[in-house]
Coordinates of C-alpha atoms in Angstrom, one line a residue:
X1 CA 19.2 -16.4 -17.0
X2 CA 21.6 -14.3 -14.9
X3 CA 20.4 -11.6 -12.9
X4 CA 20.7 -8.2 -14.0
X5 CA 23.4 -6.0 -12.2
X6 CA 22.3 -2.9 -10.7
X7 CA 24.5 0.3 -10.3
X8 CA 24.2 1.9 -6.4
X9 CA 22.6 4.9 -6.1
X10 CA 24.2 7.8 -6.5
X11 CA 25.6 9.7 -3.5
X12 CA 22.9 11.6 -1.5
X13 CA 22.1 13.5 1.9
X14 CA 18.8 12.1 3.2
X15 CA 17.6 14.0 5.4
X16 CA 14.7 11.7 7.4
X17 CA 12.3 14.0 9.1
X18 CA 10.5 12.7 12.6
X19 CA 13.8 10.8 12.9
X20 CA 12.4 9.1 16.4
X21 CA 9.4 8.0 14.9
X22 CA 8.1 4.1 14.5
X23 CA 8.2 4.8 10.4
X24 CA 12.5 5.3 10.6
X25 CA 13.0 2.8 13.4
X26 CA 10.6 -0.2 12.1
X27 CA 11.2 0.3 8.4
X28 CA 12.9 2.8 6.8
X29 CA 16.4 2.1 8.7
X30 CA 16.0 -1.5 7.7
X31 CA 15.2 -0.8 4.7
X32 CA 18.5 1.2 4.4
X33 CA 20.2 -1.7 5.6
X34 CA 19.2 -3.9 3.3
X35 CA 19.9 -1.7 0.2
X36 CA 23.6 -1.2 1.8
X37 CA 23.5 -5.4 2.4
X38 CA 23.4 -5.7 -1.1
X39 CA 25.4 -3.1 -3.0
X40 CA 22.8 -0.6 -3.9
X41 CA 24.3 2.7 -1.4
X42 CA 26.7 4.5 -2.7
X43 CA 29.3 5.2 -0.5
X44 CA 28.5 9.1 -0.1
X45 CA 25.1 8.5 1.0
X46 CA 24.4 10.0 4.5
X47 CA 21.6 9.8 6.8
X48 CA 20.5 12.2 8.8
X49 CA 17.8 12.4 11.2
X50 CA 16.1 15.7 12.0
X51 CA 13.9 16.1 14.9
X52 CA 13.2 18.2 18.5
X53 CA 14.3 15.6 20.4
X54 CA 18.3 16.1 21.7
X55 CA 20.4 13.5 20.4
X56 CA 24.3 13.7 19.0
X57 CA 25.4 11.7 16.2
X58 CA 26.6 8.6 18.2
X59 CA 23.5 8.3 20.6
X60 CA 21.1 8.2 17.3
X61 CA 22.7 5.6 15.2
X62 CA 23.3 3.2 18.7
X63 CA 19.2 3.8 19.2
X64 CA 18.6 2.6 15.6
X65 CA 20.6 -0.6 16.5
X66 CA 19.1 -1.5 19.4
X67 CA 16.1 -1.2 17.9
X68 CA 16.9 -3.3 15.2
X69 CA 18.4 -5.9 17.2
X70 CA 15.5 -6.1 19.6
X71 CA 13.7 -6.8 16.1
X72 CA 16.0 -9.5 15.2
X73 CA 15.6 -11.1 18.5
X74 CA 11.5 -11.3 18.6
X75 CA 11.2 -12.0 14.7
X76 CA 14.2 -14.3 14.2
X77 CA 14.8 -16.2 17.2
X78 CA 18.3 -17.4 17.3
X79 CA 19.0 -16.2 13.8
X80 CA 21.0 -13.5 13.5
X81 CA 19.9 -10.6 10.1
X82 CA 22.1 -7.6 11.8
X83 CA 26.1 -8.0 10.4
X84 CA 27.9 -6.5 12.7
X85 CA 30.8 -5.4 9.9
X86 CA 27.6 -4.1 7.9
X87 CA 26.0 -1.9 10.1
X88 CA 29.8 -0.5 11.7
X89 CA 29.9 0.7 7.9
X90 CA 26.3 2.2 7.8
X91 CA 26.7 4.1 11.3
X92 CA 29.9 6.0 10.2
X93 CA 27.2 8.0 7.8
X94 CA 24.3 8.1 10.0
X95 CA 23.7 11.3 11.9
X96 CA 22.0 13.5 13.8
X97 CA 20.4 17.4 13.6
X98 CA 18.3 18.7 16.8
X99 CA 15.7 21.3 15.4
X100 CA 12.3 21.9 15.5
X101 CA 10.2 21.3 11.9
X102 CA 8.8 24.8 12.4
X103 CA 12.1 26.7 13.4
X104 CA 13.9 28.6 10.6
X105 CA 17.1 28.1 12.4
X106 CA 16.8 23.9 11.7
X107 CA 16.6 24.8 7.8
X108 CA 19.7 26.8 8.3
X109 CA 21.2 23.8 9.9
X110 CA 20.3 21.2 7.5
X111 CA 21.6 23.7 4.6
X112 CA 24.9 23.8 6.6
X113 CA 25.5 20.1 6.5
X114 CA 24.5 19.7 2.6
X115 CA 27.5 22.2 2.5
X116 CA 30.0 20.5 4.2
X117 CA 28.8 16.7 2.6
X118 CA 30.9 16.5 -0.8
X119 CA 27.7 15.3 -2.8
X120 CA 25.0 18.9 -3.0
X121 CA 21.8 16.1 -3.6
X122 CA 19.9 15.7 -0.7
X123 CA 16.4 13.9 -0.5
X124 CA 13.9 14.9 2.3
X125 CA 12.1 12.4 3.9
X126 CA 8.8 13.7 6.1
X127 CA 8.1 10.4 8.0
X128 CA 6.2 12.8 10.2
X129 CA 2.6 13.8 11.4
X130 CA 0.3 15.0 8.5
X131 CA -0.4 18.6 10.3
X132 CA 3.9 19.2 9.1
X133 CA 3.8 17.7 5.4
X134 CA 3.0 21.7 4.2
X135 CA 5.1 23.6 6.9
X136 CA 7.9 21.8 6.8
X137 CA 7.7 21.8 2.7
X138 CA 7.1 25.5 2.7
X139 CA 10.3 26.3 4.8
X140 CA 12.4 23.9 2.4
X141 CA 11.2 26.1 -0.4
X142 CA 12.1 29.4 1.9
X143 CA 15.4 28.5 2.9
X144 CA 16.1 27.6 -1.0
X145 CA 16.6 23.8 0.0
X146 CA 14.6 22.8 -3.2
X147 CA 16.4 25.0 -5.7
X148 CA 18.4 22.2 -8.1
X149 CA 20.8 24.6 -8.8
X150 CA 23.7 22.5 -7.6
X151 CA 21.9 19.1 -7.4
X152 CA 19.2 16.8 -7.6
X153 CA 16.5 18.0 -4.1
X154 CA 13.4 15.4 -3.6
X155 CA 11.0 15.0 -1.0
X156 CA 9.0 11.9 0.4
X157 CA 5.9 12.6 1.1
X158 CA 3.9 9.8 3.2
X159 CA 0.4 8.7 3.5
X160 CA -2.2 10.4 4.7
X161 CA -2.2 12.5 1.7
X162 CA -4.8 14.4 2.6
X163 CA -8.2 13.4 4.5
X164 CA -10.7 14.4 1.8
X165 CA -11.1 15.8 -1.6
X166 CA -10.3 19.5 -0.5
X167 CA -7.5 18.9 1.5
X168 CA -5.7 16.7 -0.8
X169 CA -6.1 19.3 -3.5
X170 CA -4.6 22.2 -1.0
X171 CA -2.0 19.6 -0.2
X172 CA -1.1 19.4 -3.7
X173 CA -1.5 23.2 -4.3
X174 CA 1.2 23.9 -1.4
X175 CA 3.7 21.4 -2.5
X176 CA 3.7 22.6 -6.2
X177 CA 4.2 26.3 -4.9
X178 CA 7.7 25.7 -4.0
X179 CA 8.8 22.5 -6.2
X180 CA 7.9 21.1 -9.5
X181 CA 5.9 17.4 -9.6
X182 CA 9.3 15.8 -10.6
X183 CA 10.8 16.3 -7.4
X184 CA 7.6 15.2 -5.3
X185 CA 7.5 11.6 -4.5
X186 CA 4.2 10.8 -2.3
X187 CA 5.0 7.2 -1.5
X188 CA 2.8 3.8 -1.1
X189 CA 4.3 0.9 0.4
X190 CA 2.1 -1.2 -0.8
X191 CA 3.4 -0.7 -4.4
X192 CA 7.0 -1.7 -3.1
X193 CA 6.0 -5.3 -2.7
X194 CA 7.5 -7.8 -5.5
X195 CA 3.9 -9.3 -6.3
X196 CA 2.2 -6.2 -7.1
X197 CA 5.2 -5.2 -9.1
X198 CA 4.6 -8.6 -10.6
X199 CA 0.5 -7.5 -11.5
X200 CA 2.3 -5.1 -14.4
X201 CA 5.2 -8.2 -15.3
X202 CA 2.1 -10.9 -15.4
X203 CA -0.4 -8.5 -17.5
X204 CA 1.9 -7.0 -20.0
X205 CA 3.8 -9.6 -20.7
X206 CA 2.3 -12.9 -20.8
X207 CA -0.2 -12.8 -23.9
X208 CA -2.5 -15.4 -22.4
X209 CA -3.7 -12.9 -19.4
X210 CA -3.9 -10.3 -21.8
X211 CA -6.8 -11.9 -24.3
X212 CA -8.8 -12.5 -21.1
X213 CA -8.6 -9.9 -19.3
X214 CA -12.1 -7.6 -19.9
X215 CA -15.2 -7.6 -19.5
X216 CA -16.1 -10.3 -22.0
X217 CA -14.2 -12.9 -19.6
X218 CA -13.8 -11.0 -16.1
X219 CA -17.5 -11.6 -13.7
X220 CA -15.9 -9.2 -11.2
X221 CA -12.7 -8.1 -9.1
X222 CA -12.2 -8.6 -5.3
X223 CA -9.3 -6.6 -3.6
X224 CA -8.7 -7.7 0.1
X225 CA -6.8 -5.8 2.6
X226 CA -7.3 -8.3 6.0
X227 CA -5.7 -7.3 9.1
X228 CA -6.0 -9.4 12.2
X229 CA -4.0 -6.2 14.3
X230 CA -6.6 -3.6 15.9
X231 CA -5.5 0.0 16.6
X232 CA -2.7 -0.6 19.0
X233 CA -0.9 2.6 19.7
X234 CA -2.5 4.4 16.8
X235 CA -5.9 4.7 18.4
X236 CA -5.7 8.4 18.2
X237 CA -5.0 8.8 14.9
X238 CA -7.3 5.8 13.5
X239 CA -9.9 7.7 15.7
X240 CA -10.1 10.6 13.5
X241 CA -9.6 8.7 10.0
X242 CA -11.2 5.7 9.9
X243 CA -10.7 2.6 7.7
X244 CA -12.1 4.1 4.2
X245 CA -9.1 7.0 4.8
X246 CA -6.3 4.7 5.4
X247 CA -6.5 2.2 3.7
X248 CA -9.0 3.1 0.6
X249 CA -8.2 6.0 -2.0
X250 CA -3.7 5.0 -1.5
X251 CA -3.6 0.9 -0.7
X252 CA -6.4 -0.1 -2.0
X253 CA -7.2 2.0 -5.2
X254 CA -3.3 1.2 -6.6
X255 CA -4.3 -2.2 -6.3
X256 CA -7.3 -1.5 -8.4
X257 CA -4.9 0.5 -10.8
X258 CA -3.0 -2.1 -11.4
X259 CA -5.2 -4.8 -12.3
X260 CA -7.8 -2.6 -14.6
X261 CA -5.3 0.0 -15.6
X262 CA -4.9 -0.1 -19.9
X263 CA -0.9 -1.2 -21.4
X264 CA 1.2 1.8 -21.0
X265 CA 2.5 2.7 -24.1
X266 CA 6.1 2.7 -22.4
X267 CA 6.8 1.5 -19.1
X268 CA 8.3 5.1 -18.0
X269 CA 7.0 6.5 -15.1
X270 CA 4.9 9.1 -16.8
X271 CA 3.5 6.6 -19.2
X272 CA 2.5 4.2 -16.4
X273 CA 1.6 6.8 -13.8
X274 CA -0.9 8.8 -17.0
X275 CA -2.9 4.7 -17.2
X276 CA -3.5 4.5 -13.3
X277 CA -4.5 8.0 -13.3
X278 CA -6.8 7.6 -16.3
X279 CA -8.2 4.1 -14.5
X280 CA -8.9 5.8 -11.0
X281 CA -10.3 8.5 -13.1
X282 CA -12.7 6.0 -14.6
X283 CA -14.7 4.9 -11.5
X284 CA -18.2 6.0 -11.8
X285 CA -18.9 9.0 -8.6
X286 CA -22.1 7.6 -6.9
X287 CA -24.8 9.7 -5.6
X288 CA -25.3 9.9 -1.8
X289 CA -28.3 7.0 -1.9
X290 CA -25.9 4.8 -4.2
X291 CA -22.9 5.8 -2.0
X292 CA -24.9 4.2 0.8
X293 CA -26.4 1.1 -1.1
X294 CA -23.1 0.2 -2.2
X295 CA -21.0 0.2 1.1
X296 CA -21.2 -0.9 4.2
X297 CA -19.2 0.5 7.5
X298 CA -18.3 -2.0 10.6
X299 CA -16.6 -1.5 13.9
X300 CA -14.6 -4.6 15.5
X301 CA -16.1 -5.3 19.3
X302 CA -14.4 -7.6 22.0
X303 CA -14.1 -11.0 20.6
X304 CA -11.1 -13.6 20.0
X305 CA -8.2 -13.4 18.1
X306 CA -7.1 -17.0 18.1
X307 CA -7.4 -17.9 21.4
X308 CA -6.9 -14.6 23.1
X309 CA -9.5 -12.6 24.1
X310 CA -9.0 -8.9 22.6
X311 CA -11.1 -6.0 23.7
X312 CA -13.3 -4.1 21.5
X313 CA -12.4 -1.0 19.5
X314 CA -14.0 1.4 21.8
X315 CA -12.3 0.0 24.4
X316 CA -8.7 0.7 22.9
X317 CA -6.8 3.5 24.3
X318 CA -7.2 6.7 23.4
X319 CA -10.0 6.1 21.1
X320 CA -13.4 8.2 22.4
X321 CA -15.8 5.3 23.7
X322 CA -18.7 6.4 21.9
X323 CA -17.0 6.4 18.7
X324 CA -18.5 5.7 15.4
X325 CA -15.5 5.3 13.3
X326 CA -15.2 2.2 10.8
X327 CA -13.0 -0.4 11.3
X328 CA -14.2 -2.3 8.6
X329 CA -15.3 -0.8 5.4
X330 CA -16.7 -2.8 1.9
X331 CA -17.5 -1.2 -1.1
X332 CA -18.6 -1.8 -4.8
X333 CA -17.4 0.6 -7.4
X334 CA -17.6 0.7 -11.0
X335 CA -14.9 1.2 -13.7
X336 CA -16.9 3.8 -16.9
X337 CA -14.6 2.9 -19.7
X338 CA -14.8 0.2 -22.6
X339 CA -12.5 -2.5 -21.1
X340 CA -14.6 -2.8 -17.4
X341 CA -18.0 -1.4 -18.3
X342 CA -20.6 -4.1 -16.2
X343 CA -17.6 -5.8 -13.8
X344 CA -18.0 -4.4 -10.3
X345 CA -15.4 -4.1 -8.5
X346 CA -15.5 -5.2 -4.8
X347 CA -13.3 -3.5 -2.0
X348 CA -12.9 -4.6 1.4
X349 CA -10.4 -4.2 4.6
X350 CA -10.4 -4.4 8.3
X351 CA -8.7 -4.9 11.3
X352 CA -9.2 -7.5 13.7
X353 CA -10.3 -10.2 10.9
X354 CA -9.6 -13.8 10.9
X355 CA -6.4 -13.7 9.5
X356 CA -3.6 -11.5 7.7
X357 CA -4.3 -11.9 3.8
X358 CA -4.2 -9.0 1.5
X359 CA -5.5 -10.2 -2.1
X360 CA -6.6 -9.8 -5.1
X361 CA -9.3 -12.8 -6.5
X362 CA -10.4 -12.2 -10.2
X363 CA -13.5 -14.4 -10.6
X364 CA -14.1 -15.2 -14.6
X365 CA -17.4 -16.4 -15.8
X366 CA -18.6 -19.8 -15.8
X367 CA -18.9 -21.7 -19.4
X368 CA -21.5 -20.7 -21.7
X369 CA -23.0 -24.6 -21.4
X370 CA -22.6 -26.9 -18.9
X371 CA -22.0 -30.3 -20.5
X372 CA -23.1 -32.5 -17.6
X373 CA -26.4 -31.9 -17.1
X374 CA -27.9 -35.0 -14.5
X375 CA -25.3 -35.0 -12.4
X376 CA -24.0 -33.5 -9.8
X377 CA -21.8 -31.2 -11.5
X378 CA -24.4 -29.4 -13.5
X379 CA -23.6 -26.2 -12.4
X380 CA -20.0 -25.1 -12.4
X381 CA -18.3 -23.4 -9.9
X382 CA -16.3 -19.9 -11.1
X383 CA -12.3 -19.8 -11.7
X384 CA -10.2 -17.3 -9.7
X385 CA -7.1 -16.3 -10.5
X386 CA -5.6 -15.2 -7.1
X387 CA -2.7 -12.7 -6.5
X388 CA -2.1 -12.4 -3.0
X389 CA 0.3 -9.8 -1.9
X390 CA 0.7 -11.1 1.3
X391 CA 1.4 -13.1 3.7
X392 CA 2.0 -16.1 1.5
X393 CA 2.8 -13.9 -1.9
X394 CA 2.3 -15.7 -5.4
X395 CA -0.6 -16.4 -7.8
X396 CA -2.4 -19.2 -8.3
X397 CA -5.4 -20.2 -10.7
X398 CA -7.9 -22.5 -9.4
X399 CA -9.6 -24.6 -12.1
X400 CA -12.0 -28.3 -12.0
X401 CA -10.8 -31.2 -12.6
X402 CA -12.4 -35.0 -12.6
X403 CA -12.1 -36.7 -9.4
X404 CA -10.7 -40.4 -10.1
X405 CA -12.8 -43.4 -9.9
X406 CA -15.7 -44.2 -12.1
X407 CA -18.0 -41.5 -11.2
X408 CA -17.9 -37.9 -12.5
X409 CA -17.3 -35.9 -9.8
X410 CA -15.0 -32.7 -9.6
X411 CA -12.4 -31.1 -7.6
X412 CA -11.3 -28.0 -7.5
X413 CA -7.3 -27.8 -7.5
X414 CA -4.8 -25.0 -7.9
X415 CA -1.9 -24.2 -10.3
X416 CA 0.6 -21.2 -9.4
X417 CA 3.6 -20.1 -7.5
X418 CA 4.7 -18.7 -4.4
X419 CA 7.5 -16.5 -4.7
X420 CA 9.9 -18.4 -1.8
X421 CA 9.6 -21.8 -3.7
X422 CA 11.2 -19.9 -6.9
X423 CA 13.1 -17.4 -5.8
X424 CA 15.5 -16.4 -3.1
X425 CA 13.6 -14.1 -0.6
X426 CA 16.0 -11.6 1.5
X427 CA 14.5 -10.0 4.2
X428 CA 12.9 -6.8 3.5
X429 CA 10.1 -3.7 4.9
X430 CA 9.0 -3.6 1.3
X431 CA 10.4 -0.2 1.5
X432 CA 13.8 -1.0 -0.2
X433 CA 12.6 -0.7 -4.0
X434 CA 10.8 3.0 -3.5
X435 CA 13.6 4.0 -1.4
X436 CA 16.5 3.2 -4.3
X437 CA 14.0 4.6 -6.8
X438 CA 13.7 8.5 -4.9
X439 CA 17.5 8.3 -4.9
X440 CA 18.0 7.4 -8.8
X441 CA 14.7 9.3 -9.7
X442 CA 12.1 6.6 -10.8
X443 CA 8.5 8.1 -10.0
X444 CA 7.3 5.1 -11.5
X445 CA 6.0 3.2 -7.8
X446 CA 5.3 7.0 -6.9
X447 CA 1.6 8.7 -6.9
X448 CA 1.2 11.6 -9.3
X449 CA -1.0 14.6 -8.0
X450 CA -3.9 13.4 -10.5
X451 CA -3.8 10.2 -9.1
X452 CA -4.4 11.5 -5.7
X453 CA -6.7 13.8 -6.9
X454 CA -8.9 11.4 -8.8
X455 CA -8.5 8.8 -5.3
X456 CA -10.2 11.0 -3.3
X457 CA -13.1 12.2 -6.1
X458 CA -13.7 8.8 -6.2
X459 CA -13.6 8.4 -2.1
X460 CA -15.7 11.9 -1.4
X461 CA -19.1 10.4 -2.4
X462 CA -18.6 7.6 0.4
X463 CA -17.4 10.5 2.6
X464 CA -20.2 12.8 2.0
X465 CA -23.3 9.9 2.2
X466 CA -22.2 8.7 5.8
X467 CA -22.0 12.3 7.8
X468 CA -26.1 12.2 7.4
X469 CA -26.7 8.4 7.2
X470 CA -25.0 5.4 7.2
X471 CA -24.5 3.4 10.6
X472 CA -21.6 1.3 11.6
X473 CA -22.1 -2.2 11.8
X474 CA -20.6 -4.2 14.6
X475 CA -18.3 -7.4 14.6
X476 CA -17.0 -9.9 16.9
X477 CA -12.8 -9.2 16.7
X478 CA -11.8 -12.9 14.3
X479 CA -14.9 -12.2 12.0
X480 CA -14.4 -11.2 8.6
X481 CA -16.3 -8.3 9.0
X482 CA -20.2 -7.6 9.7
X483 CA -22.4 -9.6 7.9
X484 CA -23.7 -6.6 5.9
X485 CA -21.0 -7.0 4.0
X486 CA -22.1 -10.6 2.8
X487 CA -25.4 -9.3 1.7
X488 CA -23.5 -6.4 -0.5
X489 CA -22.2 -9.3 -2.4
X490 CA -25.2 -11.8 -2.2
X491 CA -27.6 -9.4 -3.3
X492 CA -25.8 -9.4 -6.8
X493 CA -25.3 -13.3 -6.6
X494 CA -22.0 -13.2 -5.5
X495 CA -20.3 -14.0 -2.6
X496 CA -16.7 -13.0 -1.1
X497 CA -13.5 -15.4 -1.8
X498 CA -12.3 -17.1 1.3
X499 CA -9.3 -15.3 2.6
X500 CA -6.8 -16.9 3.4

């Protein structure tokens, strides 16, 4: 089957806000790359980079390749990702504004260039601190800069959206003063990976997951989000938000959302975006003593990673050493509609675990009879089906199968795919699909403001049960987490998938 051809983007200013930040450097200039590699820029796209920082033109595009060849030279080795022809092409539209976020003059200047661009879109990309998300959206909105008069005006919004119920509703409430929810496009990596794009492909279009897939068949849900990485230079920031914030009601919940969510009647953006919502919607809000029962908080302490000794979390820098933010956070949650009434749903993530795995294992129940009663097989162990989203991304379905020889005895073995043994894998931040979607206006991958919304009602119970109660438990850096989070699962006779 040929592969479909896809049309470039139409021709666009993007403006990328906290231009010197990690977000542009590590991802979203690569990302750019790689959709100029393969066709999908149009030729009137330019880049510009808006921050306080002094910089002309020049000087900003040769920072963003050295940065990227610095990257080519620790990740590839002697291989070479960076064309030299390639990039000479991409700098001549890469540029550079000086101005601060909270200055009018800066808006005055970015209206300026939009003027003497021949293209009037522009997109506005806030890879910035939280605290600016609502200034620097307000000031767009004074200076006119979201008026789609003579163009199509957008705006990225990233994650953190918001560290509570409240403040994601005020978020929300600010953004829709100046612009409509069409041209807000609060982003998730996580839904730019090819296999959870693939949950939607495999559900909805294979009928075999399809008669399965509820409550009849399905004993319970695991979503994994393993990182073996602790704070690093974030240790600030991950201070005051904590596990459950960055990684829960965004990462973590889409997940959910796409594995529970009901067939969109189209697969539009509004008719996908309305099922997620509705899914999210769904989970049951706990009382404080359930919110309690059903989680569990750890903290990573000094330990091993591998063979490298790795100091504990308080001991990071700029984190406070009497800290009692979580690391590590495991919860169970329930889904209140027809489909997932009785399947718990089980939520973990972490840094400094074993290993990097983020999946998704959907154990099935075990035969209604066991047939071989006497032997050693009498009781059956569950089926998975496992999606992992990365490092190794593919699905696979573990099943039992006899052993040869003349005994009955069973093994378990594994039928699936990984992507790189069918397809051919370029390199990519996982950024390139959302980034071509803002610029040809597919909110599909994108968060809606219910979505958030419902996120964080879901979240706030958690929230609310551990500022009276609630302790953090402590594990040794390579652990999978405290072992509170074992009995979480064992006291409903379950236990966690490997990762891995």
């Amino acid at each position: 089957m040929s592969t479909p051809q896809i049309e470039a983007a139409p021709p666009c200013n993007l403006f990328l806000f906290g231009a010197n930040g990690d977000l542009v450097k590590r991802l979203l200039m690569p990302a750019l790359y790689n959709l100029n590699r393969d066709g999908l820029l149009d030729k009137g796209l330019r880049i510009i980079g808006v921050d306080h920082n002094a910089a002309s033109d020049s000087e900003f595009a040769a920072r963003l390749e050295a940065f990227m060849r610095e990257r080519d030279a620790a990740s590839q080795g002697t291989s070479k990702c960076l064309d030299d022809k390639l990039w000479a092409r991409l700098a001549k539209r890469i540029g550079y504004l000086t101005g601060d976020f909270l200055d009018e003059a800066t808006y005055q200047a970015i209206a300026q260039r939009i003027r003497s661009n021949p293209s009037a879109n522009a997109v506005f990309y806030l890879a910035t601190s939280p605290r600016f998300f609502s200034d620097v959206v307000q000031r767009l909105g004074a200076a006119g800069l979201l008026d789609e008069t003579d163009g199509f005006r957008r705006v990225v919004v990233e994650k953190p959206f918001g560290s509570d119920l409240a403040s994601a509703e005020a978020l929300n409430a600010c953004l829709l003063k100046v612009m409509s929810e069409k041209q807000i496009y609060r982003i998730d990596h996580y839904l730019g990976k090819e296999t959870v794009q693939n949950i939607l492909v495999s559900r909805f279009s294979n009928g075999l997951f399809e008669a399965f897939w509820n409550n009849h068949y399905i004993d319970h849900v695991q979503i994994t989000a393993a990182e073996t990485v602790g704070v690093e230079s974030r240790g600030a920031f991950y201070d005051g938000t904590g596990a459950l914030r960055d990684m829960v009601p965004n990462h973590l919940f889409q997940l959910l959302a796409m594995v529970a969510m009901e067939p969109p009647a189209a697969f539009g953006a509004d008719a996908v975006r309305s099922e997620k919502a509705k899914v999210i919607g769904a989970i049951r809000p706990w009382s404080k003593n359930m919110a309690l029962k059903n989680s569990v908080r750890g903290q990573y302490t000094a330990g091993k990673q591998g063979r490298k000794k790795v100091p504990g979390y308080r001991d990071e820098p700029r984190v406070d050493p009497d800290s009692h933010t979580e690391t590590f956070v495991a919860l169970k949650v329930m889904i209140d509609n027809w489909r997932w009434v009785g399947v718990p749903f089980y939520l973990r993530t972490g840094k400094r675990m074993s290993v990097r795995d983020t999946e998704i294992a959907i154990c099935f129940k075990p035969a209604p009879y066991a047939q071989f009663r006497d032997t050693e097989v009498e009781r059956l162990k569950p089926n998975y089906l496992k999606i992992q989203i990365q490092p190794n991304e593919g699905m696979w379905f573990d099943l039992q199968a006899k052993r040869p020889g003349p005994a009955l005895a069973m093994e378990n073995v594994e039928l699936g795919f990984a992507y790189k043994d069918f397809f051919k894998m370029q390199p990519s931040t996982g950024y390139e699909t959302l980034i071509y979607d803002c610029l040809t206006g597919d909110q599909t991958l994108f968060q809606r403001a219910d979505n958030i919304e419902n996120g964080w009602r879901a979240v706030q119970p958690f929230l609310d049960a551990w500022k009276d109660a609630g302790e953090v438990q402590p594990y040794a850096a390579g652990e999978d987490g405290p072992t509170a989070a074992d009995e979480l699962l064992t006291r409903d006779r379950r236990v966690w998938h490997p990762i891995g």
